[in-house]
Amino acid sequence: MKPLAYVRAGSLDEATAAHAAHEDARYLAGGTNLVDLMKLGVESPATLVDVSRLPLDGVEELPDGGLRIGATVRNSDLAAHPLVRRRYPALSQALLAGASGQLRNVATTGGNLLQRTRCPYFQDLSKPCNKRAPGSGCGARDGVHRDHAVLGHSPGCIATNPSDMAVALAALDAVVELHGAEGERSVPVTEFHRLPGEHPELDTVIRPGELITGVVLPSAAAGLPSLYRKARDRASYAFALASVAAVLDLDGDGTVRRVAIAFGGLAHRPWRARLAEAALLGAAPDDERIARAVDAELDQAQPLRDNAFKVPLARNLARRALTELAARPAPPAGA
Ligand code: SF4
């Protein structure tokens, strides 16, 4: 039996100091992913630093109209928050599309961003996996990979990021706030998760010992029409085969003033669709323009033997989402 130490942090500095003082330490908040991985033997920390009681459980309205979400705000509470529902509906919808009610009641904002891939080879110690054991190979590439990536994958890893929430945050241009031994820093969500490249063991750009303290939703996206749509094998509870978060704001003449599109279920990180956005900006978003824009993005896809179906699935999701947003009346001022 491996001994496991437990430390309850009373402050941010206590948390980072405890993490630094204990070898092989992990932060624990909701534990909905970490504890599962410990049971499987994928994670085997020597110390758990409990950050769940830090004062990071609030949603604060910022002077410029944005929102700061504390890292330990529960997914259920965030999805139901009136300002999130009204100003950032894509985020509320994405949260409610993820996991089950019981899990959302426990899972936190910071933990959701840090959850690990559900690639079955990663979760099975008897299988090769470069993410779990660098250099051991990738069991999924020639194995079962129906759920895996079609964009941005590498020879070493074809895993997808499992978060719904992160896809909406990427489309909303949210920013992750971090606290570490070297102080505070902020990283846009679009740059927080990595593509696998030669180091699939690294999911994010977080530094050793750093702690997520919050996520800021910018005022620029507040009140704009946005939505999240997800395709999955089971309606009740399943990770995305493909999903899309979209924000679309039209000028008075019906042309696109602001657009943001992010795909989930297709890559090792939420995939911001910059080519599609560029093709829509300043144009009238009719069916043909939307179709061409989405195709421009998904033409980059490199599907594997068994997951080519994801490309038309994502294409149809994105087309439908953008068409729906383009048809909506403008929101009232101050929404
Ligand atoms: Fe591991 Fe990535 Fe290959 Fe899955 S896809 S087995 S996580 S290396």
mmCIF file of C-alpha atoms and ligand atoms in Angstrom:
data_model
loop_
_atom_site.group_PDB
_atom_site.id
_atom_site.type_symbol
_atom_site.label_atom_id
_atom_site.label_comp_id
_atom_site.label_asym_id
_atom_site.label_seq_id
_atom_site.Cartn_x
_atom_site.Cartn_y
_atom_site.Cartn_z
ATOM 1 C CA MET A 1 0.000 0.000 0.000
ATOM 2 C CA LYS A 2 1.297 3.461 -0.876
ATOM 3 C CA PRO A 3 0.961 6.073 1.890
ATOM 4 C CA LEU A 4 -1.041 9.170 0.974
ATOM 5 C CA ALA A 5 -0.731 12.481 2.848
ATOM 6 C CA TYR A 6 -3.533 15.033 2.988
ATOM 7 C CA VAL A 7 -3.086 18.769 3.599
ATOM 8 C CA ARG A 8 -5.957 21.251 3.808
ATOM 9 C CA ALA A 9 -4.845 24.681 2.556
ATOM 10 C CA GLY A 10 -6.157 27.763 4.358
ATOM 11 C CA SER A 11 -4.857 30.302 1.845
ATOM 12 C CA LEU A 12 -3.446 30.488 -1.670
ATOM 13 C CA ASP A 13 0.102 30.848 -0.374
ATOM 14 C CA GLU A 14 -0.412 27.921 1.975
ATOM 15 C CA ALA A 15 -1.618 25.849 -0.962
ATOM 16 C CA THR A 16 1.338 26.600 -3.227
ATOM 17 C CA ALA A 17 3.792 26.232 -0.317
ATOM 18 C CA ALA A 18 2.337 22.844 0.605
ATOM 19 C CA HIS A 19 2.506 21.749 -3.022
ATOM 20 C CA ALA A 20 6.164 22.799 -3.228
ATOM 21 C CA ALA A 21 7.039 21.158 0.091
ATOM 22 C CA HIS A 22 5.661 17.731 -0.785
ATOM 23 C CA GLU A 23 7.036 15.604 -3.547
ATOM 24 C CA ASP A 24 4.471 14.310 -6.005
ATOM 25 C CA ALA A 25 1.679 16.549 -4.716
ATOM 26 C CA ARG A 26 -1.630 17.238 -6.482
ATOM 27 C CA TYR A 27 -4.255 19.849 -5.790
ATOM 28 C CA LEU A 28 -7.643 18.419 -4.879
ATOM 29 C CA ALA A 29 -10.920 20.303 -5.339
ATOM 30 C CA GLY A 30 -14.014 18.407 -6.556
ATOM 31 C CA GLY A 31 -11.906 15.330 -7.280
ATOM 32 C CA THR A 32 -14.321 14.009 -9.900
ATOM 33 C CA ASN A 33 -11.496 13.190 -12.312
ATOM 34 C CA LEU A 34 -8.444 12.960 -10.050
ATOM 35 C CA VAL A 35 -9.972 10.430 -7.652
ATOM 36 C CA ASP A 36 -11.142 8.253 -10.575
ATOM 37 C CA LEU A 37 -7.606 8.294 -11.980
ATOM 38 C CA MET A 38 -6.175 7.397 -8.559
ATOM 39 C CA LYS A 39 -8.504 4.401 -8.355
ATOM 40 C CA LEU A 40 -7.283 3.290 -11.780
ATOM 41 C CA GLY A 41 -3.636 3.773 -10.795
ATOM 42 C CA VAL A 42 -3.102 6.368 -13.530
ATOM 43 C CA GLU A 43 -2.446 9.015 -10.868
ATOM 44 C CA SER A 44 -0.632 8.072 -7.688
ATOM 45 C CA PRO A 45 0.176 11.250 -5.776
ATOM 46 C CA ALA A 46 2.013 11.107 -2.461
ATOM 47 C CA THR A 47 0.168 14.172 -1.138
ATOM 48 C CA LEU A 48 -3.186 15.771 -1.823
ATOM 49 C CA VAL A 49 -3.398 19.505 -1.154
ATOM 50 C CA ASP A 50 -7.079 20.244 -0.626
ATOM 51 C CA VAL A 51 -7.957 23.654 -2.097
ATOM 52 C CA SER A 52 -11.725 23.195 -1.968
ATOM 53 C CA ARG A 53 -12.147 25.500 1.035
ATOM 54 C CA LEU A 54 -10.178 28.434 -0.367
ATOM 55 C CA PRO A 55 -12.328 31.544 -0.900
ATOM 56 C CA LEU A 56 -12.531 30.995 -4.660
ATOM 57 C CA ASP A 57 -16.194 30.022 -4.873
ATOM 58 C CA GLY A 58 -17.746 33.304 -6.013
ATOM 59 C CA VAL A 59 -18.886 34.819 -9.308
ATOM 60 C CA GLU A 60 -18.010 38.499 -9.291
ATOM 61 C CA GLU A 61 -19.237 41.168 -11.690
ATOM 62 C CA LEU A 62 -16.327 43.287 -12.914
ATOM 63 C CA PRO A 63 -16.552 47.074 -13.356
ATOM 64 C CA ASP A 64 -16.321 46.762 -17.156
ATOM 65 C CA GLY A 65 -19.243 44.289 -17.335
ATOM 66 C CA GLY A 66 -17.196 41.113 -17.459
ATOM 67 C CA LEU A 67 -17.364 38.320 -14.879
ATOM 68 C CA ARG A 68 -14.717 36.682 -12.729
ATOM 69 C CA ILE A 69 -15.523 33.061 -11.858
ATOM 70 C CA GLY A 70 -13.695 31.600 -8.876
ATOM 71 C CA ALA A 71 -11.847 28.347 -9.511
ATOM 72 C CA THR A 72 -13.915 26.371 -7.004
ATOM 73 C CA VAL A 73 -17.330 27.494 -8.281
ATOM 74 C CA ARG A 74 -19.256 24.278 -8.918
ATOM 75 C CA ASN A 75 -20.304 23.521 -12.476
ATOM 76 C CA SER A 76 -23.989 23.385 -11.455
ATOM 77 C CA ASP A 77 -23.838 26.760 -9.736
ATOM 78 C CA LEU A 78 -22.075 28.340 -12.687
ATOM 79 C CA ALA A 79 -24.553 26.945 -15.214
ATOM 80 C CA ALA A 80 -27.459 28.320 -13.161
ATOM 81 C CA HIS A 81 -25.953 31.721 -12.379
ATOM 82 C CA PRO A 82 -28.349 34.395 -13.731
ATOM 83 C CA LEU A 83 -25.584 36.587 -15.205
ATOM 84 C CA VAL A 84 -23.979 33.615 -16.946
ATOM 85 C CA ARG A 85 -27.314 32.464 -18.351
ATOM 86 C CA ARG A 86 -28.186 35.956 -19.560
ATOM 87 C CA ARG A 87 -24.825 37.248 -20.812
ATOM 88 C CA TYR A 88 -22.947 34.072 -21.787
ATOM 89 C CA PRO A 89 -25.594 31.481 -22.686
ATOM 90 C CA ALA A 90 -23.085 29.278 -24.554
ATOM 91 C CA LEU A 91 -21.241 28.702 -21.275
ATOM 92 C CA SER A 92 -24.358 27.737 -19.362
ATOM 93 C CA GLN A 93 -25.421 25.366 -22.168
ATOM 94 C CA ALA A 94 -21.963 23.789 -22.372
ATOM 95 C CA LEU A 95 -21.878 23.141 -18.624
ATOM 96 C CA LEU A 96 -25.300 21.533 -18.692
ATOM 97 C CA ALA A 97 -24.239 19.360 -21.645
ATOM 98 C CA GLY A 98 -21.344 17.958 -19.598
ATOM 99 C CA ALA A 99 -21.354 15.009 -17.186
ATOM 100 C CA SER A 100 -24.362 14.263 -14.949
ATOM 101 C CA GLY A 101 -26.213 16.386 -12.430
ATOM 102 C CA GLN A 102 -24.423 14.656 -9.552
ATOM 103 C CA LEU A 103 -20.990 15.275 -11.062
ATOM 104 C CA ARG A 104 -21.780 18.902 -11.911
ATOM 105 C CA ASN A 105 -22.753 19.472 -8.273
ATOM 106 C CA VAL A 106 -19.207 18.576 -7.230
ATOM 107 C CA ALA A 107 -16.943 19.395 -10.186
ATOM 108 C CA THR A 108 -15.275 22.814 -10.117
ATOM 109 C CA THR A 109 -14.399 25.394 -12.753
ATOM 110 C CA GLY A 110 -10.647 24.917 -12.291
ATOM 111 C CA GLY A 111 -10.920 21.139 -12.239
ATOM 112 C CA ASN A 112 -13.035 21.109 -15.375
ATOM 113 C CA LEU A 113 -10.236 22.921 -17.235
ATOM 114 C CA LEU A 114 -7.676 20.403 -15.972
ATOM 115 C CA GLN A 115 -9.614 17.178 -16.558
ATOM 116 C CA ARG A 116 -7.697 14.600 -18.520
ATOM 117 C CA THR A 117 -8.548 12.786 -21.711
ATOM 118 C CA ARG A 118 -10.894 9.808 -21.499
ATOM 119 C CA CYS A 119 -8.848 7.859 -24.072
ATOM 120 C CA PRO A 120 -9.299 4.263 -22.864
ATOM 121 C CA TYR A 121 -5.629 3.444 -23.422
ATOM 122 C CA PHE A 122 -4.642 6.324 -21.138
ATOM 123 C CA GLN A 123 -6.863 4.885 -18.416
ATOM 124 C CA ASP A 124 -5.600 1.302 -18.773
ATOM 125 C CA LEU A 125 -2.200 0.642 -17.208
ATOM 126 C CA SER A 126 -1.735 -2.512 -19.282
ATOM 127 C CA LYS A 127 -1.757 -0.525 -22.559
ATOM 128 C CA PRO A 128 0.921 1.662 -24.169
ATOM 129 C CA CYS A 129 0.231 5.382 -23.887
ATOM 130 C CA ASN A 130 2.649 8.246 -24.485
ATOM 131 C CA LYS A 131 0.546 10.575 -22.383
ATOM 132 C CA ARG A 132 0.642 8.350 -19.297
ATOM 133 C CA ALA A 133 4.062 6.793 -19.884
ATOM 134 C CA PRO A 134 6.107 8.910 -22.335
ATOM 135 C CA GLY A 135 7.900 6.804 -24.913
ATOM 136 C CA SER A 136 5.680 3.741 -24.489
ATOM 137 C CA GLY A 137 3.772 4.320 -27.739
ATOM 138 C CA CYS A 138 0.177 5.139 -28.604
ATOM 139 C CA GLY A 139 -2.214 2.231 -28.370
ATOM 140 C CA ALA A 140 -5.066 4.163 -29.907
ATOM 141 C CA ARG A 141 -3.455 5.071 -33.212
ATOM 142 C CA ASP A 142 -3.773 1.543 -34.635
ATOM 143 C CA GLY A 143 -6.370 0.471 -32.101
ATOM 144 C CA VAL A 144 -9.810 1.731 -31.136
ATOM 145 C CA HIS A 145 -9.906 5.418 -32.018
ATOM 146 C CA ARG A 146 -13.445 6.207 -33.079
ATOM 147 C CA ASP A 147 -13.665 8.964 -30.421
ATOM 148 C CA HIS A 148 -10.245 10.451 -31.103
ATOM 149 C CA ALA A 149 -8.897 13.578 -32.784
ATOM 150 C CA VAL A 150 -9.251 14.647 -36.398
ATOM 151 C CA LEU A 151 -7.460 17.989 -36.022
ATOM 152 C CA GLY A 152 -4.028 18.879 -34.635
ATOM 153 C CA HIS A 153 -3.015 15.375 -33.596
ATOM 154 C CA SER A 154 0.572 14.135 -33.659
ATOM 155 C CA PRO A 155 2.220 10.777 -34.370
ATOM 156 C CA GLY A 156 2.589 10.410 -30.594
ATOM 157 C CA CYS A 157 -0.990 11.129 -29.485
ATOM 158 C CA ILE A 158 -4.449 11.417 -31.012
ATOM 159 C CA ALA A 159 -6.395 12.125 -27.818
ATOM 160 C CA THR A 160 -9.159 14.703 -27.463
ATOM 161 C CA ASN A 161 -9.833 17.139 -24.669
ATOM 162 C CA PRO A 162 -13.052 16.029 -22.942
ATOM 163 C CA SER A 163 -14.308 19.373 -21.564
ATOM 164 C CA ASP A 164 -17.506 20.986 -22.836
ATOM 165 C CA MET A 165 -17.009 24.046 -20.640
ATOM 166 C CA ALA A 166 -13.573 24.796 -22.103
ATOM 167 C CA VAL A 167 -15.008 24.897 -25.643
ATOM 168 C CA ALA A 168 -17.473 27.616 -24.673
ATOM 169 C CA LEU A 169 -14.765 29.499 -22.768
ATOM 170 C CA ALA A 170 -12.526 29.381 -25.860
ATOM 171 C CA ALA A 171 -15.257 30.902 -28.033
ATOM 172 C CA LEU A 172 -15.938 33.569 -25.399
ATOM 173 C CA ASP A 173 -12.243 34.570 -25.233
ATOM 174 C CA ALA A 174 -12.095 33.806 -21.528
ATOM 175 C CA VAL A 175 -8.840 34.105 -19.600
ATOM 176 C CA VAL A 176 -7.460 31.708 -16.973
ATOM 177 C CA GLU A 177 -5.945 33.270 -13.842
ATOM 178 C CA LEU A 178 -3.084 31.395 -12.180
ATOM 179 C CA HIS A 179 -1.235 31.683 -8.891
ATOM 180 C CA GLY A 180 2.219 30.183 -8.441
ATOM 181 C CA ALA A 181 5.520 30.564 -6.657
ATOM 182 C CA GLU A 182 6.487 33.265 -9.172
ATOM 183 C CA GLY A 183 3.283 35.240 -8.634
ATOM 184 C CA GLU A 184 0.122 35.734 -10.665
ATOM 185 C CA ARG A 185 -0.318 35.389 -14.405
ATOM 186 C CA SER A 186 -3.153 35.168 -16.916
ATOM 187 C CA VAL A 187 -3.423 32.902 -19.956
ATOM 188 C CA PRO A 188 -6.181 33.021 -22.604
ATOM 189 C CA VAL A 189 -8.164 29.775 -22.603
ATOM 190 C CA THR A 190 -7.281 29.368 -26.292
ATOM 191 C CA GLU A 191 -3.612 29.117 -25.284
ATOM 192 C CA PHE A 192 -4.080 27.234 -22.029
ATOM 193 C CA HIS A 193 -4.486 23.741 -23.531
ATOM 194 C CA ARG A 194 -1.749 22.372 -25.782
ATOM 195 C CA LEU A 195 -1.673 20.322 -28.944
ATOM 196 C CA PRO A 196 0.121 17.026 -28.236
ATOM 197 C CA GLY A 197 3.176 17.476 -30.485
ATOM 198 C CA GLU A 198 6.118 15.544 -29.089
ATOM 199 C CA HIS A 199 4.978 15.981 -25.486
ATOM 200 C CA PRO A 200 1.484 14.568 -25.128
ATOM 201 C CA GLU A 201 2.117 14.128 -21.406
ATOM 202 C CA LEU A 202 1.554 17.894 -21.117
ATOM 203 C CA ASP A 203 -2.119 18.806 -21.473
ATOM 204 C CA THR A 204 -1.766 22.502 -20.657
ATOM 205 C CA VAL A 205 0.785 25.261 -20.211
ATOM 206 C CA ILE A 206 0.304 25.297 -16.429
ATOM 207 C CA ARG A 207 3.636 25.308 -14.577
ATOM 208 C CA PRO A 208 4.524 22.873 -11.803
ATOM 209 C CA GLY A 209 2.822 23.972 -8.589
ATOM 210 C CA GLU A 210 0.624 26.612 -10.231
ATOM 211 C CA LEU A 211 -2.989 26.769 -9.133
ATOM 212 C CA ILE A 212 -5.944 28.030 -11.166
ATOM 213 C CA THR A 213 -7.614 30.766 -9.119
ATOM 214 C CA GLY A 214 -10.298 31.887 -11.553
ATOM 215 C CA VAL A 215 -11.547 32.474 -15.064
ATOM 216 C CA VAL A 216 -12.451 35.900 -16.447
ATOM 217 C CA LEU A 217 -15.202 36.282 -19.009
ATOM 218 C CA PRO A 218 -14.565 39.470 -20.986
ATOM 219 C CA SER A 219 -17.163 42.201 -21.276
ATOM 220 C CA ALA A 220 -16.716 42.209 -25.074
ATOM 221 C CA ALA A 221 -18.633 38.922 -25.363
ATOM 222 C CA ALA A 222 -21.291 39.799 -22.764
ATOM 223 C CA GLY A 223 -24.826 39.742 -24.095
ATOM 224 C CA LEU A 224 -23.855 38.661 -27.618
ATOM 225 C CA PRO A 225 -25.862 35.832 -29.203
ATOM 226 C CA SER A 226 -24.051 32.609 -28.423
ATOM 227 C CA LEU A 227 -24.826 28.914 -28.178
ATOM 228 C CA TYR A 228 -23.316 25.476 -27.600
ATOM 229 C CA ARG A 229 -24.333 22.345 -29.480
ATOM 230 C CA LYS A 230 -23.033 18.819 -28.836
ATOM 231 C CA ALA A 231 -23.356 15.484 -30.630
ATOM 232 C CA ARG A 232 -22.811 12.366 -28.498
ATOM 233 C CA ASP A 233 -23.662 8.694 -28.446
ATOM 234 C CA ARG A 234 -26.063 8.965 -25.478
ATOM 235 C CA ALA A 235 -28.305 11.927 -24.812
ATOM 236 C CA SER A 236 -28.139 11.484 -21.043
ATOM 237 C CA TYR A 237 -24.436 11.457 -20.283
ATOM 238 C CA ALA A 238 -21.521 11.146 -22.698
ATOM 239 C CA PHE A 239 -18.478 13.008 -23.908
ATOM 240 C CA ALA A 240 -18.729 14.905 -27.192
ATOM 241 C CA LEU A 241 -18.107 13.150 -30.467
ATOM 242 C CA ALA A 242 -18.146 16.695 -31.780
ATOM 243 C CA SER A 243 -19.399 19.951 -30.354
ATOM 244 C CA VAL A 244 -19.400 23.604 -31.266
ATOM 245 C CA ALA A 245 -19.600 26.869 -29.365
ATOM 246 C CA ALA A 246 -20.355 29.944 -31.432
ATOM 247 C CA VAL A 247 -20.743 33.673 -30.873
ATOM 248 C CA LEU A 248 -22.191 35.766 -33.703
ATOM 249 C CA ASP A 249 -22.885 39.483 -33.660
ATOM 250 C CA LEU A 250 -24.290 41.259 -36.699
ATOM 251 C CA ASP A 251 -24.046 44.889 -37.746
ATOM 252 C CA GLY A 252 -27.141 46.894 -38.624
ATOM 253 C CA ASP A 253 -26.672 46.006 -42.297
ATOM 254 C CA GLY A 254 -26.688 42.277 -41.505
ATOM 255 C CA THR A 255 -22.965 41.683 -41.929
ATOM 256 C CA VAL A 256 -20.853 39.940 -39.308
ATOM 257 C CA ARG A 257 -19.310 42.359 -36.795
ATOM 258 C CA ARG A 258 -17.934 39.727 -34.434
ATOM 259 C CA VAL A 259 -17.722 35.968 -34.692
ATOM 260 C CA ALA A 260 -16.045 33.269 -32.631
ATOM 261 C CA ILE A 261 -16.308 29.533 -33.243
ATOM 262 C CA ALA A 262 -14.720 26.728 -31.226
ATOM 263 C CA PHE A 263 -15.004 22.981 -31.766
ATOM 264 C CA GLY A 264 -14.906 20.321 -29.069
ATOM 265 C CA GLY A 265 -14.312 16.591 -29.425
ATOM 266 C CA LEU A 266 -12.049 17.074 -32.439
ATOM 267 C CA ALA A 267 -8.632 17.871 -30.979
ATOM 268 C CA HIS A 268 -6.310 17.781 -27.985
ATOM 269 C CA ARG A 269 -7.618 21.224 -27.057
ATOM 270 C CA PRO A 270 -10.703 23.277 -27.803
ATOM 271 C CA TRP A 271 -10.227 24.095 -31.486
ATOM 272 C CA ARG A 272 -10.762 27.745 -32.255
ATOM 273 C CA ALA A 273 -11.881 27.954 -35.887
ATOM 274 C CA ARG A 274 -9.899 30.987 -37.004
ATOM 275 C CA LEU A 275 -10.184 30.236 -40.727
ATOM 276 C CA ALA A 276 -13.961 29.985 -40.532
ATOM 277 C CA GLU A 277 -14.131 33.180 -38.497
ATOM 278 C CA ALA A 278 -11.994 35.062 -41.046
ATOM 279 C CA ALA A 279 -14.255 33.870 -43.852
ATOM 280 C CA LEU A 280 -17.347 35.213 -42.075
ATOM 281 C CA LEU A 281 -16.117 38.509 -40.671
ATOM 282 C CA GLY A 282 -17.633 41.455 -42.565
ATOM 283 C CA ALA A 283 -19.785 39.206 -44.766
ATOM 284 C CA ALA A 284 -23.515 38.501 -44.806
ATOM 285 C CA PRO A 285 -23.843 35.091 -43.123
ATOM 286 C CA ASP A 286 -26.089 33.391 -45.647
ATOM 287 C CA ASP A 287 -26.180 29.608 -45.981
ATOM 288 C CA GLU A 288 -23.573 29.528 -48.724
ATOM 289 C CA ARG A 289 -21.113 31.774 -46.896
ATOM 290 C CA ILE A 290 -21.519 29.776 -43.690
ATOM 291 C CA ALA A 291 -20.974 26.493 -45.528
ATOM 292 C CA ARG A 292 -17.826 27.769 -47.210
ATOM 293 C CA ALA A 293 -16.462 29.187 -43.956
ATOM 294 C CA VAL A 294 -16.993 25.944 -42.042
ATOM 295 C CA ASP A 295 -15.484 23.930 -44.883
ATOM 296 C CA ALA A 296 -12.408 26.182 -44.897
ATOM 297 C CA GLU A 297 -11.791 25.142 -41.297
ATOM 298 C CA LEU A 298 -12.590 21.468 -41.545
ATOM 299 C CA ASP A 299 -10.634 20.964 -44.766
ATOM 300 C CA GLN A 300 -7.628 20.814 -42.405
ATOM 301 C CA ALA A 301 -8.971 17.665 -40.749
ATOM 302 C CA GLN A 302 -6.879 14.512 -40.917
ATOM 303 C CA PRO A 303 -9.265 11.783 -39.817
ATOM 304 C CA LEU A 304 -8.050 8.378 -38.754
ATOM 305 C CA ARG A 305 -9.211 4.967 -39.977
ATOM 306 C CA ASP A 306 -12.413 4.935 -37.895
ATOM 307 C CA ASN A 307 -13.365 8.512 -37.135
ATOM 308 C CA ALA A 308 -13.890 10.234 -40.500
ATOM 309 C CA PHE A 309 -17.568 10.530 -39.560
ATOM 310 C CA LYS A 310 -16.603 13.326 -37.156
ATOM 311 C CA VAL A 311 -15.860 15.730 -40.004
ATOM 312 C CA PRO A 312 -19.383 15.883 -41.507
ATOM 313 C CA LEU A 313 -20.808 15.690 -37.985
ATOM 314 C CA ALA A 314 -18.868 18.787 -36.917
ATOM 315 C CA ARG A 315 -19.639 20.489 -40.213
ATOM 316 C CA ASN A 316 -23.375 20.032 -39.771
ATOM 317 C CA LEU A 317 -23.276 21.115 -36.118
ATOM 318 C CA ALA A 318 -21.392 24.301 -36.967
ATOM 319 C CA ARG A 319 -23.541 25.164 -39.974
ATOM 320 C CA ARG A 320 -26.704 24.704 -37.973
ATOM 321 C CA ALA A 321 -25.392 26.700 -35.019
ATOM 322 C CA LEU A 322 -24.290 29.633 -37.170
ATOM 323 C CA THR A 323 -27.495 29.619 -39.206
ATOM 324 C CA GLU A 324 -29.509 29.672 -35.995
ATOM 325 C CA LEU A 325 -27.504 32.563 -34.573
ATOM 326 C CA ALA A 326 -27.678 34.525 -37.840
ATOM 327 C CA ALA A 327 -31.478 34.278 -37.790
ATOM 328 C CA ARG A 328 -31.857 35.605 -34.240
ATOM 329 C CA PRO A 329 -33.025 39.144 -33.620
ATOM 330 C CA ALA A 330 -30.406 41.413 -32.037
ATOM 331 C CA PRO A 331 -30.429 41.269 -28.215
ATOM 332 C CA PRO A 332 -31.826 44.305 -26.400
ATOM 333 C CA ALA A 333 -29.254 46.894 -25.329
ATOM 334 C CA GLY A 334 -27.771 46.187 -21.884
ATOM 335 C CA ALA A 335 -28.738 42.508 -21.932
HETATM 336 FE FE1 SF4 B 1 -2.221 7.763 -24.932
HETATM 337 FE FE2 SF4 B 1 -2.808 9.824 -26.492
HETATM 338 FE FE3 SF4 B 1 -2.399 7.463 -27.586
HETATM 339 FE FE4 SF4 B 1 -4.565 7.823 -26.068
HETATM 340 S S1 SF4 B 1 -4.156 8.830 -27.992
HETATM 341 S S2 SF4 B 1 -3.152 6.067 -26.077
HETATM 342 S S3 SF4 B 1 -3.806 9.305 -24.590
HETATM 343 S S4 SF4 B 1 -0.891 8.661 -26.447
#
